[in-house]
CSV table of C-alpha atoms and ligand atoms in Angstrom, one decimal:
chain,number,residue,atom,x,y,z
A,17,MET,CA,131.8,67.8,126.0
A,18,GLN,CA,129.2,67.4,123.1
A,19,ALA,CA,129.3,70.4,120.7
A,20,THR,CA,125.4,70.4,120.7
A,21,ALA,CA,125.4,71.3,124.4
A,22,GLU,CA,127.2,74.5,123.5
A,23,ILE,CA,124.5,75.7,121.1
A,24,ALA,CA,122.7,78.8,122.4
A,25,ASP,CA,119.2,78.3,123.7
A,26,ARG,CA,117.6,80.7,121.3
A,27,ILE,CA,118.6,78.5,118.3
A,28,SER,CA,116.4,75.7,119.8
A,29,THR,CA,113.4,78.0,119.4
A,30,ILE,CA,113.6,77.7,115.6
A,31,SER,CA,113.6,74.8,113.2
A,32,VAL,CA,115.1,74.2,109.8
A,33,SER,CA,112.9,75.7,107.0
A,34,SER,CA,110.6,72.9,105.9
A,35,THR,CA,110.6,74.1,102.3
A,36,MET,CA,114.3,74.0,102.2
A,37,LYS,CA,114.3,70.5,103.7
A,38,VAL,CA,112.0,69.3,101.0
A,39,SER,CA,114.4,70.6,98.3
A,40,ALA,CA,117.3,69.0,100.1
A,41,ASP,CA,115.5,65.6,100.2
A,42,ALA,CA,114.6,65.9,96.5
A,43,GLU,CA,118.2,66.8,95.7
A,44,ARG,CA,119.5,63.8,97.6
A,45,LEU,CA,117.2,61.4,95.6
A,46,ARG,CA,118.2,63.1,92.4
A,47,ARG,CA,121.9,62.5,93.2
A,48,GLU,CA,121.0,58.8,93.8
A,49,GLY,CA,119.8,58.8,90.2
A,50,ALA,CA,116.0,59.2,90.7
A,51,ASP,CA,113.9,61.1,88.1
A,52,VAL,CA,112.4,63.6,90.6
A,53,VAL,CA,109.6,66.1,89.8
A,54,ASP,CA,110.1,69.0,92.2
A,55,PHE,CA,107.0,70.9,93.2
A,56,GLY,CA,108.7,72.0,96.4
A,57,ALA,CA,110.7,75.0,95.3
A,58,GLY,CA,109.0,78.4,95.7
A,59,GLU,CA,111.0,80.1,93.0
A,60,PRO,CA,110.3,81.2,89.4
A,61,ASP,CA,111.7,78.9,86.8
A,62,PHE,CA,112.2,81.9,84.5
A,63,PRO,CA,115.6,83.4,84.1
A,64,THR,CA,116.3,86.9,85.4
A,65,PRO,CA,115.3,89.4,82.6
A,66,VAL,CA,118.3,90.2,80.4
A,67,ASN,CA,118.4,94.0,81.1
A,68,ILE,CA,118.7,93.2,84.8
A,69,LYS,CA,121.4,90.7,84.4
A,70,GLU,CA,123.4,93.1,82.2
A,71,ALA,CA,123.1,95.8,84.8
A,72,GLY,CA,124.8,93.3,87.3
A,73,ILE,CA,127.5,92.5,84.8
A,74,LYS,CA,128.1,96.2,84.1
A,75,ALA,CA,128.4,96.8,87.8
A,76,ILE,CA,131.2,94.3,88.1
A,77,GLY,CA,133.0,95.8,85.0
A,78,ALA,CA,132.7,99.3,86.6
A,79,ASN,CA,134.2,97.9,89.9
A,80,PHE,CA,131.0,98.6,91.8
A,81,THR,CA,132.2,95.8,94.1
A,82,LYS,CA,132.8,97.5,97.4
A,83,TYR,CA,130.7,98.1,100.6
A,84,THR,CA,127.7,100.4,100.3
A,85,ASN,CA,125.7,102.1,103.0
A,86,ALA,CA,124.2,99.6,105.4
A,87,GLY,CA,120.7,100.2,104.2
A,88,GLY,CA,121.6,100.2,100.5
A,89,THR,CA,122.6,103.0,98.1
A,90,GLN,CA,120.6,106.2,98.1
A,91,GLU,CA,119.8,105.8,94.4
A,92,LEU,CA,118.3,102.4,95.0
A,93,ARG,CA,116.3,103.4,98.0
A,94,GLU,CA,114.9,106.3,96.0
A,95,ALA,CA,114.2,104.1,93.1
A,96,ILE,CA,112.3,101.6,95.3
A,97,CYS,CA,110.1,104.5,96.7
A,98,GLU,CA,109.5,105.7,93.1
A,99,ARG,CA,108.5,102.2,91.9
A,100,HIS,CA,106.2,101.7,94.8
A,101,LYS,CA,104.6,105.1,94.1
A,102,ILE,CA,104.1,104.3,90.4
A,103,ASP,CA,102.7,100.8,91.1
A,104,PHE,CA,100.5,101.6,94.2
A,105,GLY,CA,100.3,105.3,94.7
A,106,THR,CA,102.3,105.4,98.0
A,107,ASN,CA,104.4,108.3,99.1
A,108,TYR,CA,107.6,107.1,100.8
A,109,SER,CA,110.8,109.0,101.0
A,110,PHE,CA,114.3,107.6,101.1
A,111,SER,CA,114.6,107.8,104.9
A,112,GLU,CA,111.6,105.5,105.2
A,113,CYS,CA,113.1,102.8,103.0
A,114,MET,CA,116.0,100.3,103.3
A,115,VAL,CA,117.3,97.6,101.1
A,116,THR,CA,117.7,94.2,102.6
A,117,VAL,CA,119.2,90.8,101.7
A,118,GLY,CA,115.9,89.5,100.3
A,119,GLY,CA,112.4,90.1,101.6
A,120,LYS,CA,113.1,87.4,104.3
A,121,HIS,CA,115.8,89.6,105.8
A,122,ALA,CA,113.4,92.6,105.9
A,123,ILE,CA,111.0,90.5,108.0
A,124,PHE,CA,113.8,89.2,110.2
A,125,ASN,CA,115.2,92.7,110.8
A,126,LEU,CA,111.8,94.2,111.5
A,127,ILE,CA,110.8,91.5,114.0
A,128,GLN,CA,114.1,91.7,115.8
A,129,ALA,CA,113.8,95.4,115.9
A,130,LEU,CA,110.2,95.5,117.1
A,131,ILE,CA,109.4,92.5,119.3
A,132,ASN,CA,110.3,92.3,123.0
A,133,PRO,CA,110.1,88.9,124.8
A,134,GLY,CA,106.4,88.2,125.6
A,135,ASP,CA,105.1,90.5,122.8
A,136,GLU,CA,102.3,88.9,120.8
A,137,VAL,CA,102.3,88.7,117.1
A,138,ILE,CA,99.1,87.7,115.3
A,139,ILE,CA,99.7,85.3,112.3
A,140,PRO,CA,96.9,84.0,110.1
A,141,VAL,CA,97.0,80.2,109.3
A,142,PRO,CA,98.1,78.9,106.9
A,143,TYR,CA,101.3,81.0,107.2
A,144,TRP,CA,104.6,81.3,105.4
A,145,VAL,CA,107.0,79.2,107.5
A,146,THR,CA,109.5,81.9,108.4
A,147,TYR,CA,107.1,84.2,110.4
A,148,LYS,CA,106.8,81.7,113.2
A,149,ASP,CA,110.5,81.0,113.6
A,150,VAL,CA,111.5,84.6,113.4
A,151,VAL,CA,109.0,85.6,116.1
A,152,ASN,CA,110.1,82.7,118.3
A,153,TYR,CA,113.7,83.7,117.9
A,154,ALA,CA,112.9,87.2,119.1
A,155,GLY,CA,111.2,85.7,122.2
A,156,GLY,CA,107.8,86.8,121.0
A,157,VAL,CA,104.6,84.8,121.2
A,158,CYS,CA,102.9,83.7,118.0
A,159,VAL,CA,99.1,84.0,118.2
A,160,PHE,CA,97.7,81.9,115.3
A,161,VAL,CA,94.4,82.9,113.8
A,162,GLU,CA,92.7,80.0,111.9
A,163,THR,CA,91.2,80.4,108.5
A,164,ASP,CA,89.8,77.6,106.4
A,165,GLU,CA,89.1,76.6,102.9
A,166,TYR,CA,85.3,77.2,103.4
A,167,SER,CA,86.1,80.9,103.8
A,168,ASN,CA,88.7,80.8,101.0
A,169,PHE,CA,91.5,80.9,103.6
A,170,GLU,CA,90.8,84.6,103.9
A,171,VAL,CA,91.4,86.2,107.3
A,172,SER,CA,88.9,88.8,108.5
A,173,ALA,CA,89.3,92.0,110.6
A,174,GLU,CA,86.7,90.6,113.0
A,175,ILE,CA,88.6,87.4,113.8
A,176,ILE,CA,91.9,89.4,114.1
A,177,GLU,CA,90.2,91.8,116.6
A,178,ARG,CA,89.0,88.8,118.7
A,179,HIS,CA,92.7,87.7,119.1
A,180,ILE,CA,94.0,91.1,120.2
A,181,THR,CA,95.2,91.5,123.8
A,182,PRO,CA,97.1,94.3,125.6
A,183,ARG,CA,100.3,92.5,124.5
A,184,THR,CA,99.7,92.5,120.8
A,185,LYS,CA,102.4,94.4,119.0
A,186,LEU,CA,102.2,93.3,115.4
A,187,VAL,CA,99.8,91.6,113.0
A,188,ILE,CA,101.2,90.0,109.8
A,189,VAL,CA,99.2,89.8,106.6
A,190,ASN,CA,100.5,88.1,103.5
A,191,SER,CA,98.3,88.7,100.4
A,192,PRO,CA,98.6,86.9,98.0
A,193,CYS,CA,99.3,84.2,100.5
A,194,ASN,CA,102.0,81.6,100.4
A,195,PRO,CA,100.8,78.8,100.6
A,196,SER,CA,97.1,79.2,99.9
A,197,GLY,CA,97.1,81.7,97.1
A,198,ALA,CA,94.3,83.6,99.0
A,199,VAL,CA,94.0,87.3,98.3
A,200,LEU,CA,92.4,89.7,100.8
A,201,SER,CA,89.9,92.1,99.4
A,202,LYS,CA,90.7,95.8,99.6
A,203,ALA,CA,87.7,96.3,102.0
A,204,GLU,CA,88.8,93.6,104.4
A,205,PHE,CA,92.5,94.8,104.3
A,206,ARG,CA,91.2,98.3,105.1
A,207,ALA,CA,89.1,96.9,108.0
A,208,ILE,CA,92.1,95.1,109.4
A,209,LEU,CA,94.2,98.3,109.3
A,210,ASN,CA,91.3,100.1,111.1
A,211,VAL,CA,91.4,97.5,113.9
A,212,THR,CA,95.2,97.7,114.3
A,213,SER,CA,95.9,101.4,113.8
A,214,LYS,CA,93.4,102.6,116.3
A,215,ARG,CA,95.3,100.5,118.9
A,216,ASP,CA,98.7,101.5,117.7
A,217,ILE,CA,99.5,97.9,116.7
A,218,PHE,CA,101.8,97.6,113.7
A,219,LEU,CA,100.7,95.9,110.6
A,220,LEU,CA,103.3,94.0,108.5
A,221,THR,CA,102.2,93.6,105.0
A,222,ASP,CA,104.3,91.0,103.2
A,223,GLU,CA,104.1,92.0,99.5
A,224,CYS,CA,106.3,89.3,98.2
A,225,TYR,CA,103.7,88.2,95.6
A,226,CYS,CA,101.9,91.5,95.2
A,227,HIS,CA,102.3,91.6,91.4
A,228,PHE,CA,101.0,88.1,90.8
A,229,LEU,CA,97.2,88.5,91.1
A,230,TYR,CA,94.9,86.7,88.7
A,231,GLU,CA,91.6,88.6,89.3
A,232,ASP,CA,92.2,91.8,91.2
A,233,LYS,CA,94.5,94.7,90.4
A,234,PRO,CA,97.6,95.0,92.6
A,235,PHE,CA,97.3,97.4,95.6
A,236,SER,CA,99.2,98.2,98.7
A,237,ILE,CA,97.5,98.9,102.0
A,238,ALA,CA,100.3,101.5,102.6
A,239,ALA,CA,98.7,103.8,100.1
A,240,LEU,CA,95.7,104.5,102.3
A,241,PRO,CA,95.8,108.0,104.0
A,242,GLY,CA,97.5,107.7,107.4
A,243,ALA,CA,98.5,104.1,106.9
A,244,LYS,CA,102.2,104.8,106.9
A,245,GLU,CA,102.3,105.5,110.6
A,246,THR,CA,101.6,101.9,111.6
A,247,VAL,CA,102.2,99.9,108.4
A,248,VAL,CA,105.4,98.2,107.5
A,249,VAL,CA,105.9,96.9,104.0
A,250,ALA,CA,108.2,93.9,103.4
A,251,GLY,CA,109.0,93.8,99.7
A,252,SER,CA,111.0,91.5,97.5
A,253,LEU,CA,112.4,91.5,94.0
A,254,SER,CA,112.9,87.7,94.2
A,255,LYS,CA,109.6,86.6,92.6
A,256,THR,CA,108.5,89.7,90.7
A,257,TYR,CA,111.7,89.8,88.7
A,258,ALA,CA,112.8,86.2,89.0
A,259,MET,CA,115.8,87.3,91.1
A,260,THR,CA,115.8,84.8,94.0
A,261,GLY,CA,119.5,84.3,94.0
A,262,TRP,CA,120.4,88.0,93.8
A,263,ARG,CA,119.0,88.4,97.3
A,264,ILE,CA,117.4,91.8,97.2
A,265,GLY,CA,114.3,92.9,99.2
A,266,PHE,CA,113.3,96.0,101.0
A,267,ALA,CA,111.3,97.5,103.8
A,268,LEU,CA,109.2,100.6,103.9
A,269,ALA,CA,108.4,101.9,107.4
A,270,PRO,CA,108.4,104.9,109.6
A,271,ALA,CA,111.9,106.4,109.7
A,272,PRO,CA,112.7,105.4,113.4
A,273,ILE,CA,111.9,101.8,112.6
A,274,ILE,CA,114.0,101.9,109.5
A,275,GLY,CA,116.8,103.3,111.6
A,276,ALA,CA,116.6,100.5,114.1
A,277,MET,CA,116.5,97.8,111.4
A,278,MET,CA,119.5,99.5,109.7
A,279,LYS,CA,121.5,99.4,112.9
A,280,LEU,CA,120.9,95.7,113.2
A,281,GLN,CA,121.7,95.1,109.5
A,282,SER,CA,125.0,97.1,109.8
A,283,HIS,CA,126.2,94.5,112.3
A,284,SER,CA,125.0,91.4,110.4
A,285,THR,CA,125.4,91.7,106.6
A,286,SER,CA,127.0,95.2,106.5
A,287,ASN,CA,125.0,95.9,103.4
A,288,PRO,CA,123.2,94.0,100.6
A,289,THR,CA,125.6,93.0,97.8
A,290,SER,CA,126.7,96.0,95.8
A,291,ILE,CA,126.4,94.2,92.4
A,292,SER,CA,122.9,93.0,93.2
A,293,GLN,CA,121.9,96.6,94.1
A,294,LYS,CA,122.8,97.8,90.6
A,295,ALA,CA,120.8,95.0,89.1
A,296,ALA,CA,117.9,95.9,91.4
A,297,LEU,CA,118.1,99.5,90.3
A,298,GLU,CA,117.6,98.4,86.7
A,299,ALA,CA,114.6,96.2,87.9
A,300,MET,CA,113.0,99.3,89.5
A,301,ARG,CA,113.7,101.8,86.7
A,302,GLY,CA,113.9,99.6,83.6
A,303,PRO,CA,111.1,98.1,81.4
A,304,GLN,CA,108.4,96.2,83.4
A,305,ASP,CA,107.0,94.0,80.7
A,306,SER,CA,108.6,90.8,82.0
A,307,VAL,CA,106.2,90.9,85.0
A,308,PRO,CA,102.9,90.6,83.0
A,309,GLN,CA,104.5,88.0,80.8
A,310,MET,CA,105.4,85.8,83.7
A,311,LEU,CA,101.9,86.4,85.2
A,312,ALA,CA,100.2,85.2,82.0
A,313,GLU,CA,102.3,82.0,82.1
A,314,TYR,CA,101.5,81.4,85.8
A,315,ARG,CA,97.8,81.8,85.0
A,316,ARG,CA,97.9,79.2,82.3
A,317,ARG,CA,99.7,76.8,84.7
A,318,ARG,CA,97.3,77.6,87.5
A,319,ASP,CA,94.3,76.7,85.4
A,320,PHE,CA,95.9,73.5,84.3
A,321,VAL,CA,96.9,72.4,87.8
A,322,VAL,CA,93.5,73.3,89.3
A,323,ASP,CA,91.7,71.3,86.6
A,324,ARG,CA,93.9,68.3,87.0
A,325,LEU,CA,93.6,68.3,90.8
A,326,ARG,CA,89.8,68.7,90.7
A,327,ALA,CA,89.7,65.6,88.4
A,328,ILE,CA,91.2,63.5,91.2
A,329,GLU,CA,88.3,62.0,93.1
A,330,GLY,CA,88.1,63.3,96.7
A,331,VAL,CA,90.7,66.0,96.2
A,332,THR,CA,89.4,69.6,96.8
A,333,ILE,CA,91.2,72.8,95.8
A,334,LEU,CA,90.4,76.4,95.8
A,335,ALA,CA,91.6,78.2,92.7
A,336,PRO,CA,94.4,80.4,93.9
A,337,LYS,CA,93.8,84.1,93.3
A,338,GLY,CA,97.4,85.0,93.4
A,339,ALA,CA,101.1,83.8,93.9
A,340,PHE,CA,102.1,80.5,92.2
A,341,TYR,CA,101.1,77.8,94.7
A,342,ALA,CA,98.2,75.3,94.7
A,343,TYR,CA,97.1,74.1,98.2
A,344,PRO,CA,94.8,71.1,97.7
A,345,ASN,CA,93.2,69.2,100.5
A,346,VAL,CA,94.4,65.6,100.0
A,347,SER,CA,93.0,64.1,103.2
A,348,VAL,CA,91.0,61.6,101.0
A,349,ALA,CA,94.3,59.7,100.8
A,350,PHE,CA,95.0,59.5,104.5
A,351,ARG,CA,94.5,55.8,104.8
A,352,GLY,CA,96.2,52.8,106.3
A,353,GLU,CA,99.2,52.9,108.6
A,354,ARG,CA,101.7,54.7,106.4
A,355,VAL,CA,99.7,57.7,105.4
A,356,GLN,CA,97.8,59.4,108.2
A,357,ASN,CA,98.6,63.1,107.6
A,358,SER,CA,100.2,65.4,105.1
A,359,LEU,CA,103.7,64.8,106.4
A,360,ASP,CA,103.3,61.0,105.7
A,361,PHE,CA,101.6,61.8,102.4
A,362,SER,CA,104.5,64.0,101.2
A,363,SER,CA,107.3,61.6,102.3
A,364,GLU,CA,105.5,58.6,100.7
A,365,LEU,CA,104.8,60.5,97.5
A,366,LEU,CA,108.5,61.4,97.3
A,367,ALA,CA,109.7,57.9,98.1
A,368,ARG,CA,107.2,56.0,95.8
A,369,GLN,CA,106.6,58.4,93.0
A,370,HIS,CA,109.6,60.8,93.3
A,371,VAL,CA,107.4,63.9,93.4
A,372,ALA,CA,108.3,66.6,96.0
A,373,VAL,CA,105.6,68.7,97.6
A,374,VAL,CA,105.6,70.5,100.9
A,375,PRO,CA,103.3,69.1,103.7
A,376,GLY,CA,100.7,71.4,105.0
A,377,GLU,CA,102.0,70.9,108.6
A,378,ALA,CA,104.8,73.3,107.6
A,379,PHE,CA,102.2,76.0,107.1
A,380,GLY,CA,100.0,75.1,110.1
A,381,THR,CA,97.3,72.9,108.5
A,382,ARG,CA,97.1,69.1,108.4
A,383,ASN,CA,95.1,68.2,105.4
A,384,HIS,CA,96.9,70.0,102.6
A,385,VAL,CA,100.1,69.9,100.6
A,386,ARG,CA,101.6,72.8,98.7
A,387,ILE,CA,102.3,72.4,95.0
A,388,SER,CA,104.5,75.1,93.4
A,389,TYR,CA,103.5,75.6,89.8
A,390,ALA,CA,106.5,77.8,89.1
A,391,THR,CA,107.8,75.0,86.9
A,392,SER,CA,107.3,74.0,83.3
A,393,MET,CA,104.0,72.5,81.9
A,394,THR,CA,105.9,69.3,81.1
A,395,GLU,CA,107.0,68.9,84.7
A,396,LEU,CA,103.5,69.8,85.9
A,397,GLU,CA,102.0,67.1,83.6
A,398,ARG,CA,104.5,64.5,84.7
A,399,GLY,CA,104.2,65.3,88.4
A,400,LEU,CA,100.3,65.4,88.4
A,401,ASP,CA,100.1,62.1,86.6
A,402,ARG,CA,102.2,60.6,89.3
A,403,LEU,CA,100.2,62.3,92.1
A,404,ASP,CA,97.0,60.9,90.6
A,405,LYS,CA,98.5,57.4,90.5
A,406,PHE,CA,99.8,57.7,94.1
A,407,ILE,CA,96.4,58.8,95.4
A,408,GLY,CA,94.7,56.0,93.4
A,409,SER,CA,97.0,53.4,94.9
A,410,LEU,CA,96.1,54.6,98.4
A,411,ARG,CA,92.4,54.2,97.7
A,412,ILE,CA,92.6,50.5,96.8
B,206,PLP,C1,105.5,84.9,101.7
B,206,PLP,C2,106.9,85.2,101.4
B,206,PLP,N1,107.5,86.3,101.9
B,206,PLP,C3,108.8,86.6,101.8
B,206,PLP,C4,109.6,85.7,101.0
B,206,PLP,C5,111.0,86.1,100.9
B,206,PLP,O1,111.6,86.0,99.7
B,206,PLP,P1,113.1,86.5,99.5
B,206,PLP,O2,113.8,86.5,100.8
B,206,PLP,O3,113.7,85.6,98.4
B,206,PLP,O4,112.9,87.9,99.0
B,206,PLP,C6,109.1,84.5,100.5
B,206,PLP,C7,109.9,83.6,99.8
B,206,PLP,O5,109.6,82.5,99.5
B,206,PLP,C8,107.7,84.3,100.7
B,206,PLP,O6,107.1,83.2,100.2
């Protein structure tokens, strides 16, 4: 018997994360000796701040190396609530908070805890890859809501309302958005909450990039009066504190939902890593100056990338208002047999110029590629020179 025949059906509802696939392809080329410029990875190139690393080392020294409570230590859960209150003016208590193994895990736990087969989940396009697969895995139905570059990729309350049916259970909003960098205005976010809360539909706000805003001040929809009843916050320390490998995220939600998510977590990971929890505690309670420092550097890179892309004839790009991704429309280069869409574009770019980008198809659009500028200026210069050359060669 073939082993593949034994794989459970629900695994066939999901696919390998395309961003991880790009990194794997780039890594393979690198191992073969190629000089690859990697714009695929969605992670800060900065090291974790020293005070946070030291807290982790101290935790090991103090033998804080055992199981903790499934939802994280009480002190960390309290510290997360405090931090969220200081940053956004929310008012969560420890029973409405849990620590997870990265923000991705908060989203996974929530969707498995909330979505029954056939329940509909509204997801604006372009979307972060994981939402779709996690909803499918739970047997839910993804209802995609298109946005486009002409409206700055911003989803509106009105368009969300048009997609609501009696089966709608959850709406997902990610602002700033990975991949487009779009940021929802406070007024529009409030209007979306109005639409969902009056129908008792949950609103998942993925705040992964909430501190990386170039124009507006960070805010959380969960701070609005009454919002806590239907809003679930998925938070992450990965990007804010350059802690991707430590795998710490969190959820803020009504206590019964946290209870359900914790039950699931207790049977999967048991708890987030104890050592990482101590480092996270320092991130929450220690100095915060590394965050604006990183933001200033991302802004410099964003301006450089946007200018360089706009200088390539036919390429269009909205200046990202947040996060650290550029999402240019490169359809000007879809010519000839080999490059007809952004998938072809990305694989030819990697093969011919050794530059890794993520094709828009991974995020639900055909004409774009995602460029992560969480990399050094030198790499950005090298990679954009090559991209320019590649598009020029397709034009001939
Ligand atoms: C939009 C968005 N949400 C959540 C996450 C989860 O990050 P982590 O699991 O590292 O906390 C990511 C990571 O890339 C992301 O881009």
